[in-house]
Amino acid sequence: MDEIVVLENVVKEYRNGERAVRAVNGVSLSIERGSFVVVLGPSGSGKTTLLNIISGLVGPTSGQVRVAGKDISAMTDAQATRFRADSIGFVFQFFNLFPTLTVLENVEIGLALRIKDPQELRERTLKYLHMVGLEGMEAKFPDQMSGGEQQRVSVARALASQPELLIADEPTGNLDAETGETVWALLRNMNRETGTTVIAVTHWAEAAEFADKTLYLRSGRIERISGPGAGR
Ligand SMILES: Nc1ncnc2c1ncn2[C@@H]1O[C@H](COP(=O)(O)OP(=O)(O)OP(=O)(O)O)[C@@H](O)[C@H]1O
Ligand SMILES: [Mg+2]
């Protein structure tokens, strides 16, 4: 079986003065390449910390973290930054689009670092904007779009570099329920269409219904795993 993420007994401890907080407290898990994984749990249960450990933004206090065959916990900051740029796409609650750039430019700006040929850059950008359903909106500015449309732009931006892994922290936390559902459906479709592994954190319990695997976090531990991929 091809596993893209493997965590072994991962602990992340933060020191708040005298008190130590175990944000992640002994997590072992594996995520199959191409799967759609949802992480649920109450506020403060360690969801964001877990994502940050998987992306190498935060180093674990102890334990092993392998992502795409690489020991990310052993990388220097520079190596981890490079690895993130090459292998991971991010989608956040607040869309993090540049307000003074058009939709097209918002997607092209990051991609331009890796695609030098202008025609190829334009084709790749348009391909992903069309995949997320934004055909005809390329020249708009973010503030001329709905929240759901803006989040589509950030999904296109995250996937246009063709990462191995898409990490989303509360991707619908800033959207109304109905719009949120369309963004979840989009993420699921993009996962199927592109084969990109998706790990998404949410408070929306129904997301578990279409996930291959759902991790329920509580107090830094995995309390339960459900879904068709739960046993893997
Ligand atoms: N940089 C930090 N320094 C100190 N403590 C931290 C830090 N980051 C997180 N924590 C603590 O670790 C615990 C887990 O935080 P985390 O942000 O991972 O939770 P979360 O599940 O993402 O919560 P939310 O749903 O509110 O986003 C919390 O008790 C938090 O206060
Ligand atoms: Mg969080």
Coordinates of C-alpha atoms and ligand atoms in Angstrom, one line a residue:
M1 CA 0.0 0.0 0.0
D2 CA 1.2 3.5 -0.8
E3 CA 1.2 5.7 2.2
I4 CA 1.8 9.4 1.7
V5 CA 1.8 10.4 5.4
V6 CA 3.0 8.2 8.3
L7 CA 3.2 9.5 11.9
E8 CA 4.6 7.4 14.7
N9 CA 4.0 8.3 18.2
V10 CA 4.1 12.1 17.6
V11 CA 4.2 14.5 20.5
K12 CA 4.2 18.3 20.3
E13 CA 4.6 20.1 23.6
Y14 CA 4.3 23.8 24.1
R15 CA 5.6 25.6 27.2
N16 CA 3.4 28.3 28.5
G17 CA 5.6 29.6 31.3
E18 CA 5.7 26.9 33.9
R19 CA 2.9 24.8 32.3
A20 CA 3.5 22.4 29.4
V21 CA 0.7 21.9 27.0
R22 CA 0.7 18.7 24.9
A23 CA -1.1 20.0 21.8
V24 CA -0.4 16.6 20.1
N25 CA -0.1 13.7 22.6
G26 CA 1.1 10.5 21.1
V27 CA -0.5 10.3 17.6
S28 CA 0.2 7.5 15.2
L29 CA -1.5 7.4 11.9
S30 CA -1.1 6.6 8.2
I31 CA -2.8 8.2 5.2
E32 CA -3.1 6.5 1.9
R33 CA -2.0 8.3 -1.2
G34 CA -5.0 9.7 -3.1
S35 CA -7.4 9.5 -0.1
F36 CA -9.6 12.2 1.3
V37 CA -9.1 12.6 5.0
V38 CA -11.1 14.7 7.4
V39 CA -9.9 15.8 10.9
L40 CA -12.7 16.6 13.4
G41 CA -12.4 17.7 17.0
P42 CA -13.3 20.4 19.5
S43 CA -11.4 23.7 19.6
G44 CA -8.0 23.2 21.1
S45 CA -7.9 19.5 20.4
G46 CA -4.7 19.8 18.3
K47 CA -6.0 19.8 14.7
T48 CA -4.0 22.8 13.4
T49 CA -0.9 21.6 15.3
L50 CA -1.3 18.2 13.6
L51 CA -1.6 19.8 10.2
N52 CA 1.5 22.0 10.9
I53 CA 3.5 19.0 11.9
I54 CA 2.5 17.1 8.7
S55 CA 3.5 20.1 6.6
G56 CA 6.8 20.6 8.5
L57 CA 5.8 24.1 9.7
V58 CA 6.1 22.8 13.3
G59 CA 8.7 20.3 14.4
P60 CA 7.4 17.5 16.8
T61 CA 8.9 17.3 20.3
S62 CA 9.3 13.6 19.7
G63 CA 8.1 10.9 17.2
Q64 CA 8.6 10.3 13.5
V65 CA 6.9 12.2 10.6
R66 CA 7.2 10.8 7.1
V67 CA 5.6 12.7 4.2
A68 CA 5.9 11.5 0.6
G69 CA 8.7 9.2 1.7
K70 CA 10.7 11.9 3.4
D71 CA 11.5 12.2 7.1
I72 CA 10.2 15.8 7.5
S73 CA 11.1 16.0 11.2
A74 CA 14.8 15.6 10.2
M75 CA 14.8 18.4 7.7
T76 CA 16.3 21.8 8.3
D77 CA 13.9 24.8 8.0
A78 CA 15.2 25.6 4.5
Q79 CA 14.7 22.0 3.4
A80 CA 11.2 21.9 4.9
T81 CA 10.3 25.2 3.2
R82 CA 11.5 23.8 -0.2
F83 CA 9.6 20.6 0.4
R84 CA 6.4 22.5 1.2
A85 CA 6.7 24.6 -1.9
D86 CA 7.2 21.5 -4.1
S87 CA 4.9 19.1 -2.5
I88 CA 2.1 20.7 -0.5
G89 CA -0.8 23.0 -1.4
F90 CA -2.6 25.0 1.3
V91 CA -6.2 26.3 1.6
F92 CA -7.1 28.4 4.7
Q93 CA -10.2 29.7 6.3
F94 CA -9.5 33.3 5.1
F95 CA -8.7 32.9 1.5
N96 CA -5.4 34.9 1.6
L97 CA -5.9 36.3 -1.9
F98 CA -4.1 39.5 -3.0
P99 CA -6.8 42.1 -3.2
T100 CA -5.0 44.2 -5.9
L101 CA -4.5 41.2 -8.2
T102 CA -7.1 39.6 -10.5
V103 CA -8.2 36.0 -10.2
L104 CA -5.9 35.1 -13.0
E105 CA -2.9 36.9 -11.4
N106 CA -3.6 35.4 -8.0
V107 CA -3.1 31.9 -9.4
E108 CA -0.2 32.8 -11.7
I109 CA 1.9 34.7 -9.1
G110 CA 2.9 31.6 -7.1
L111 CA 3.1 29.3 -10.1
A112 CA 5.4 31.8 -11.9
L113 CA 8.2 30.7 -9.6
R114 CA 8.2 27.2 -11.2
I115 CA 6.7 27.7 -14.7
K116 CA 8.9 30.0 -16.7
D117 CA 7.3 29.7 -20.1
P118 CA 4.5 32.4 -20.1
Q119 CA 2.2 30.4 -22.4
E120 CA 2.5 27.3 -20.3
L121 CA 1.9 29.4 -17.2
R122 CA -1.3 30.8 -18.7
E123 CA -2.6 27.4 -19.9
R124 CA -2.0 25.8 -16.5
T125 CA -3.7 28.6 -14.7
L126 CA -6.7 28.6 -16.9
K127 CA -7.0 24.8 -16.7
Y128 CA -7.3 24.9 -12.9
L129 CA -9.5 28.0 -12.8
H130 CA -11.9 26.2 -15.2
M131 CA -11.7 23.0 -13.2
V132 CA -13.0 24.8 -10.1
G133 CA -15.8 26.4 -12.1
L134 CA -14.5 30.0 -12.5
E135 CA -14.4 30.2 -16.3
G136 CA -15.1 33.8 -17.4
M137 CA -14.1 35.2 -14.0
E138 CA -10.4 35.4 -14.6
A139 CA -10.3 39.3 -14.8
K140 CA -12.3 39.9 -11.6
F141 CA -10.8 41.1 -8.4
P142 CA -11.4 39.2 -5.1
D143 CA -13.7 41.8 -3.7
Q144 CA -16.0 41.5 -6.7
M145 CA -16.6 37.8 -5.9
S146 CA -18.6 35.9 -3.3
G147 CA -16.8 34.1 -0.4
G148 CA -17.4 30.7 -2.1
E149 CA -15.9 32.0 -5.4
Q150 CA -12.9 33.4 -3.6
Q151 CA -12.3 30.0 -1.9
R152 CA -12.5 28.4 -5.4
V153 CA -9.7 30.7 -6.4
S154 CA -7.6 29.6 -3.5
V155 CA -8.3 25.9 -4.3
A156 CA -7.2 26.5 -7.9
R157 CA -4.1 28.3 -6.7
A158 CA -3.3 25.4 -4.3
L159 CA -3.7 22.7 -6.9
A160 CA -2.2 24.4 -9.9
S161 CA 1.3 23.6 -8.8
Q162 CA 0.1 19.9 -8.8
P163 CA 1.2 19.1 -5.2
E164 CA 1.1 15.6 -3.8
L165 CA -0.9 16.8 -0.8
L166 CA -3.5 19.4 -0.2
I167 CA -3.8 20.6 3.3
A168 CA -6.9 22.6 4.3
D169 CA -7.5 24.2 7.7
E170 CA -11.2 25.1 8.2
P171 CA -11.6 25.8 4.5
T172 CA -15.3 26.6 4.9
G173 CA -15.1 28.2 8.3
N174 CA -15.8 31.6 6.8
L175 CA -18.6 30.6 4.6
D176 CA -22.3 30.1 5.1
A177 CA -23.5 26.4 5.3
E178 CA -24.8 26.2 1.8
T179 CA -21.7 27.7 0.2
G180 CA -19.6 25.6 2.5
E181 CA -21.2 22.4 1.1
T182 CA -20.4 23.4 -2.4
V183 CA -16.7 24.0 -1.5
W184 CA -16.6 20.6 0.2
A185 CA -18.0 19.0 -2.9
L186 CA -15.4 20.8 -5.0
L187 CA -12.6 19.6 -2.8
R188 CA -13.9 16.0 -3.0
N189 CA -14.2 16.3 -6.8
M190 CA -10.7 17.8 -7.2
N191 CA -9.4 14.9 -5.0
R192 CA -11.0 12.4 -7.3
E193 CA -10.1 14.2 -10.6
T194 CA -6.5 14.9 -9.8
G195 CA -5.6 12.1 -7.3
T196 CA -4.2 14.7 -4.9
T197 CA -4.4 13.5 -1.3
V198 CA -6.5 15.9 0.8
I199 CA -6.3 16.4 4.5
A200 CA -9.0 18.8 5.7
V201 CA -9.7 20.1 9.2
T202 CA -13.2 21.2 10.0
H203 CA -15.9 21.6 12.7
W204 CA -18.5 20.4 10.3
A205 CA -19.2 16.8 11.4
E206 CA -21.1 15.9 8.2
A207 CA -17.8 16.2 6.3
A208 CA -17.1 12.7 7.6
E209 CA -19.9 11.3 5.3
F210 CA -17.8 11.6 2.2
A211 CA -14.3 11.1 3.7
D212 CA -12.3 8.0 3.1
K213 CA -11.1 8.4 6.6
T214 CA -12.1 10.6 9.5
L215 CA -9.9 11.2 12.5
Y216 CA -11.6 12.4 15.7
L217 CA -9.1 14.3 17.8
R218 CA -9.6 15.1 21.5
S219 CA -7.0 16.6 23.8
G220 CA -4.2 15.9 21.4
R221 CA -5.1 12.2 20.8
I222 CA -6.9 10.3 18.2
E223 CA -10.1 9.2 19.9
R224 CA -11.6 7.4 17.0
I225 CA -11.1 6.7 13.3
S226 CA -14.1 6.1 11.0
G227 CA -14.8 5.7 7.3
P228 CA -14.1 3.1 4.6
G229 CA -10.3 3.7 4.9
A230 CA -10.3 3.6 8.7
G231 CA -8.5 0.3 9.0
R232 CA -5.6 1.4 6.8
Ligands
LIG1 N1 2.3 28.2 19.4 C1 1.7 27.8 20.5 N2 2.2 28.1 21.7 C2 1.6 27.6 22.8 N3 0.5 26.8 22.8 C3 0.0 26.5 21.6 C4 0.5 27.0 20.4 N4 -0.2 26.5 19.4 C5 -1.2 25.8 19.9 N5 -1.1 25.8 21.3 C6 -2.0 25.1 22.2 O1 -2.1 23.7 21.8 C7 -3.5 23.2 21.8 C8 -3.9 22.8 20.5 O2 -4.1 23.9 19.6 P1 -4.5 23.8 18.1 O3 -4.4 25.2 17.5 O4 -3.8 22.8 17.4 O5 -6.0 23.4 18.2 P2 -7.2 23.3 17.2 O6 -7.8 21.9 17.3 O7 -6.7 23.7 15.8 O8 -8.3 24.4 17.7 P3 -9.3 25.3 16.8 O9 -10.4 24.4 16.4 O10 -9.7 26.3 17.8 O11 -8.6 25.9 15.7 C9 -4.3 24.4 22.5 O12 -4.3 24.1 23.8 C10 -3.4 25.6 22.2 O13 -3.6 26.6 23.1
MG2 MG -7.2 25.2 14.4

